[in-house]
Coordinates of N, CA and C in Angstrom, one line a residue:
V568 N -22.4 -11.0 -0.3 CA -22.3 -10.2 -1.1 C -20.6 -10.5 -1.8
G569 N -19.8 -11.0 -0.6 CA -18.8 -11.1 -0.5 C -17.9 -12.0 -1.2
L570 N -18.2 -13.4 -1.6 CA -18.3 -14.1 -1.6 C -17.9 -14.4 -3.3
G571 N -20.0 -13.7 -3.7 CA -19.9 -13.0 -4.9 C -18.5 -12.5 -5.5
Y572 N -18.4 -11.1 -5.0 CA -16.5 -10.3 -5.0 C -15.9 -11.1 -5.0
L573 N -15.2 -12.2 -4.9 CA -14.9 -13.0 -4.7 C -14.5 -13.5 -6.5
S574 N -15.9 -14.5 -6.2 CA -15.9 -15.7 -7.2 C -15.6 -14.6 -8.4
Y575 N -16.8 -13.9 -8.7 CA -16.6 -12.4 -9.9 C -15.0 -12.3 -10.4
M576 N -13.9 -12.2 -9.2 CA -12.6 -11.3 -9.8 C -11.9 -12.5 -9.9
A577 N -12.3 -13.9 -9.5 CA -11.6 -15.2 -10.0 C -12.2 -15.4 -11.4
F578 N -13.6 -15.2 -11.3 CA -13.3 -15.8 -13.1 C -13.0 -14.6 -14.1
T579 N -12.7 -13.4 -14.1 CA -12.5 -12.4 -14.8 C -11.0 -11.8 -14.7
A580 N -10.7 -12.5 -13.7 CA -9.0 -12.4 -14.1 C -8.2 -12.7 -15.2
G581 N -7.7 -11.8 -15.9 CA -7.2 -12.1 -16.6 C -5.6 -13.1 -17.0
G582 N -4.8 -13.7 -17.8 CA -3.7 -14.5 -18.0 C -3.1 -14.4 -17.4
H583 N -2.9 -12.8 -17.4 CA -1.7 -12.4 -16.5 C -1.5 -12.6 -14.9
A584 N -2.7 -12.7 -14.1 CA -3.0 -12.6 -12.6 C -2.6 -14.2 -12.5
W585 N -3.4 -15.3 -13.4 CA -3.8 -16.2 -12.9 C -1.7 -16.7 -13.4
G586 N -1.6 -16.0 -14.2 CA 0.2 -16.9 -14.7 C 1.0 -16.2 -13.3
S587 N 0.9 -15.5 -13.0 CA 1.5 -15.3 -11.7 C 1.1 -15.8 -10.3
F588 N -0.1 -16.1 -10.4 CA -0.6 -17.2 -9.3 C 0.3 -18.6 -9.5
F589 N 0.3 -18.9 -10.8 CA 0.6 -20.5 -10.8 C 2.3 -20.3 -10.5
I590 N 2.8 -19.0 -11.1 CA 4.7 -18.5 -11.0 C 4.8 -19.5 -9.5
L591 N 3.9 -18.4 -8.4 CA 4.3 -18.0 -7.0 C 3.6 -19.2 -6.0
F592 N 2.9 -20.3 -7.2 CA 2.5 -21.2 -6.4 C 3.4 -22.3 -6.8
G593 N 4.1 -22.6 -8.0 CA 5.5 -22.9 -7.7 C 7.0 -22.6 -6.9
K594 N 6.3 -21.7 -6.7 CA 8.2 -21.1 -5.7 C 7.6 -21.2 -3.9
S595 N 6.8 -20.5 -4.0 CA 6.8 -20.4 -2.2 C 6.0 -21.5 -2.0
K596 N 6.0 -21.6 -0.7 CA 6.0 -23.2 -0.5 C 5.0 -22.8 0.8
F597 N 4.7 -21.9 1.0 CA 3.6 -21.3 1.9 C 1.8 -21.0 0.9
T598 N 1.9 -20.7 0.0 CA 1.3 -20.2 -1.1 C 0.3 -21.9 -2.1
H599 N 2.1 -22.5 -1.8 CA 1.6 -24.1 -1.9 C 0.3 -24.7 -1.0
I600 N 1.2 -24.9 0.3 CA 0.4 -25.3 1.4 C -0.8 -24.9 1.3
M601 N -1.5 -23.5 1.7 CA -2.2 -22.8 1.7 C -3.1 -23.6 0.5
S602 N -3.1 -23.2 -0.7 CA -4.2 -23.5 -1.8 C -4.5 -25.0 -1.6
L603 N -3.3 -25.8 -1.8 CA -4.2 -27.2 -1.1 C -4.9 -27.6 -0.6
D604 N -4.3 -27.2 0.5 CA -5.2 -27.1 1.7 C -6.3 -26.6 1.9
F605 N -6.7 -25.2 1.1 CA -8.2 -24.5 1.4 C -8.8 -26.0 0.0
L606 N -7.8 -26.0 -1.2 CA -8.8 -27.4 -1.6 C -9.5 -28.9 -0.8
V607 N -8.4 -29.2 0.0 CA -9.1 -30.5 0.3 C -9.9 -29.7 1.1
L608 N -10.0 -28.9 2.5 CA -11.3 -28.9 3.3 C -12.0 -28.8 2.5
T609 N -12.2 -27.8 1.4 CA -13.5 -27.5 0.8 C -14.5 -28.7 0.2
L610 N -13.1 -29.9 -0.6 CA -13.9 -30.7 -0.7 C -14.6 -31.7 0.1
M611 N -13.7 -31.6 1.3 CA -14.0 -32.8 2.6 C -15.5 -31.9 3.3
A612 N -15.3 -30.8 3.1 CA -16.4 -30.2 3.6 C -17.8 -30.8 4.0
P613 N -18.7 -31.1 3.0 CA -20.0 -31.4 2.1 C -19.8 -33.4 3.8
F614 N -18.7 -33.9 3.2 CA -18.6 -35.0 3.7 C -19.0 -35.2 5.9
W615 N -17.9 -34.0 6.0 CA -18.4 -33.9 7.8 C -20.0 -33.2 7.5
V616 N -20.1 -32.4 7.5 CA -20.9 -31.6 7.1 C -22.4 -32.2 7.0
L617 N -22.4 -33.1 6.2 CA -23.7 -34.3 6.2 C -23.8 -35.4 7.3
N618 N -22.7 -35.6 7.5 CA -22.4 -36.5 8.9 C -22.5 -36.4 10.0
D619 N -22.3 -34.8 10.6 CA -23.0 -33.9 11.6 C -24.3 -34.5 11.8
A620 N -24.9 -33.2 10.5 CA -26.3 -33.1 10.5 C -27.2 -35.2 10.2
E621 N -26.3 -35.9 9.8 CA -27.3 -37.2 10.2 C -27.1 -37.8 11.6
M622 N -25.9 -37.6 12.1 CA -25.9 -37.8 14.0 C -26.9 -37.1 14.9
R623 N -27.0 -35.3 14.0 CA -27.8 -34.5 14.8 C -29.6 -34.8 14.7
K624 N -29.5 -35.9 13.4 CA -31.2 -36.2 12.4 C -31.6 -35.5 12.6
W625 N -31.2 -34.2 11.9 CA -31.4 -33.0 10.7 C -31.8 -33.2 9.1
D626 N -32.9 -32.9 8.9 CA -33.2 -33.6 7.9 C -32.1 -32.8 6.5
K627 N -31.3 -33.9 5.6 CA -30.2 -33.1 5.2 C -30.7 -32.4 3.6
N628 N -31.9 -32.7 2.8 CA -32.6 -32.3 2.0 C -32.4 -30.6 2.3
A629 N -33.1 -30.3 3.0 CA -33.8 -29.1 3.6 C -32.9 -27.4 3.0
L630 N -32.0 -28.0 3.9 CA -30.6 -26.7 4.0 C -29.6 -27.1 4.1
V631 N -28.8 -28.1 4.7 CA -28.3 -28.7 4.9 C -27.2 -28.6 3.7
T632 N -27.3 -29.3 2.2 CA -27.3 -29.6 1.2 C -26.5 -28.8 0.4
P633 N -27.1 -27.7 0.8 CA -26.8 -26.2 -0.2 C -25.6 -25.6 1.1
L634 N -25.4 -26.3 2.3 CA -25.0 -24.9 3.5 C -23.7 -25.9 2.9
S635 N -23.2 -27.3 2.7 CA -22.5 -27.8 2.5 C -21.4 -28.0 1.1
L636 N -22.5 -27.7 -0.2 CA -21.5 -26.9 -0.8 C -21.1 -25.9 -1.2
L637 N -21.2 -24.4 -0.2 CA -21.0 -23.5 0.2 C -19.8 -23.6 0.4
P638 N -18.4 -22.7 -0.3 CA -17.1 -23.0 0.5 C -16.9 -22.2 1.4
L639 N -16.2 -22.5 2.3 CA -16.5 -21.6 3.8 C -16.9 -21.2 4.7
Y640 N -18.1 -20.2 4.0 CA -19.2 -19.4 4.6 C -20.0 -20.8 5.2
G641 N -20.6 -22.4 4.0 CA -21.3 -22.8 4.4 C -20.9 -23.3 5.6
P642 N -20.1 -23.9 5.7 CA -19.6 -25.0 7.7 C -19.4 -23.9 7.9
A643 N -19.5 -22.9 7.7 CA -19.6 -22.0 9.3 C -20.7 -21.6 9.5
L644 N -22.1 -21.3 8.2 CA -23.1 -20.8 8.7 C -24.5 -22.1 9.4
Y645 N -23.8 -23.3 9.1 CA -24.2 -24.5 9.6 C -24.2 -24.9 10.6
L646 N -22.8 -24.7 11.1 CA -22.3 -24.7 12.7 C -22.8 -23.5 13.6
L647 N -23.4 -22.5 12.7 CA -24.8 -21.3 13.6 C -25.8 -22.1 14.2
L648 N -26.3 -22.8 12.9 CA -27.2 -23.7 12.7 C -27.8 -24.5 12.8
R649 N -26.8 -25.1 13.3 CA -27.4 -26.5 13.4 C -27.6 -27.2 15.3
P650 N -28.9 -28.5 14.5 CA -29.5 -28.1 16.3 C -28.9 -29.4 17.2
K651 N -28.3 -28.9 18.5 CA -28.2 -29.6 19.6 C -27.9 -31.1 19.1
L652 N -27.0 -31.5 19.6 CA -27.2 -33.3 19.8 C -28.3 -34.2 20.4
P653 N -28.9 -35.4 20.0 CA -29.8 -35.6 21.1 C -28.7 -36.0 21.8
S654 N -29.8 -36.0 23.5 CA -28.9 -36.1 24.5 C -28.8 -37.9 24.5
A655 N -28.2 -38.1 25.7 CA -28.0 -40.0 25.8 C -29.5 -40.8 26.6
D656 N -30.4 -39.4 27.5 CA -31.3 -39.9 28.2 C -32.2 -40.1 27.5
S657 N -32.1 -38.9 26.1 CA -33.5 -38.8 24.7 C -33.6 -40.1 24.1
E658 N -32.1 -41.0 23.4 CA -32.1 -41.7 23.0 C -32.4 -42.9 24.0
K659 N -31.8 -43.3 24.7 CA -32.8 -44.3 25.8 C -33.6 -44.5 26.3
S660 N -34.0 -43.4 25.9 CA -36.1 -43.5 26.9 C -37.4 -43.8 24.8
T661 N -36.2 -43.3 24.5 CA -36.8 -44.3 22.6 C -36.7 -45.5 22.1
N662 N -35.3 -46.1 22.8 CA -35.4 -47.3 22.4 C -36.6 -48.3 23.0

């Protein structure tokens, strides 16, 4: 619900709100760094989530791909839902 509300607010914000953000983006180092950090982490999250799911031998197509594409909440939900890592003993017995 919260993500939907934030998305709605971002898409319906007028030009004045976005103009103010870009002015602040240019003047404030904090806003500049936090915005770029959020962008980079959001773009890298699918790689990290899918890589971890592969290591845990979890079916990537079931739930992992949509979770990896949902900013902020997707990786957090993945951390709650992911299976445990296979132990080294179970890997030796399967080889």
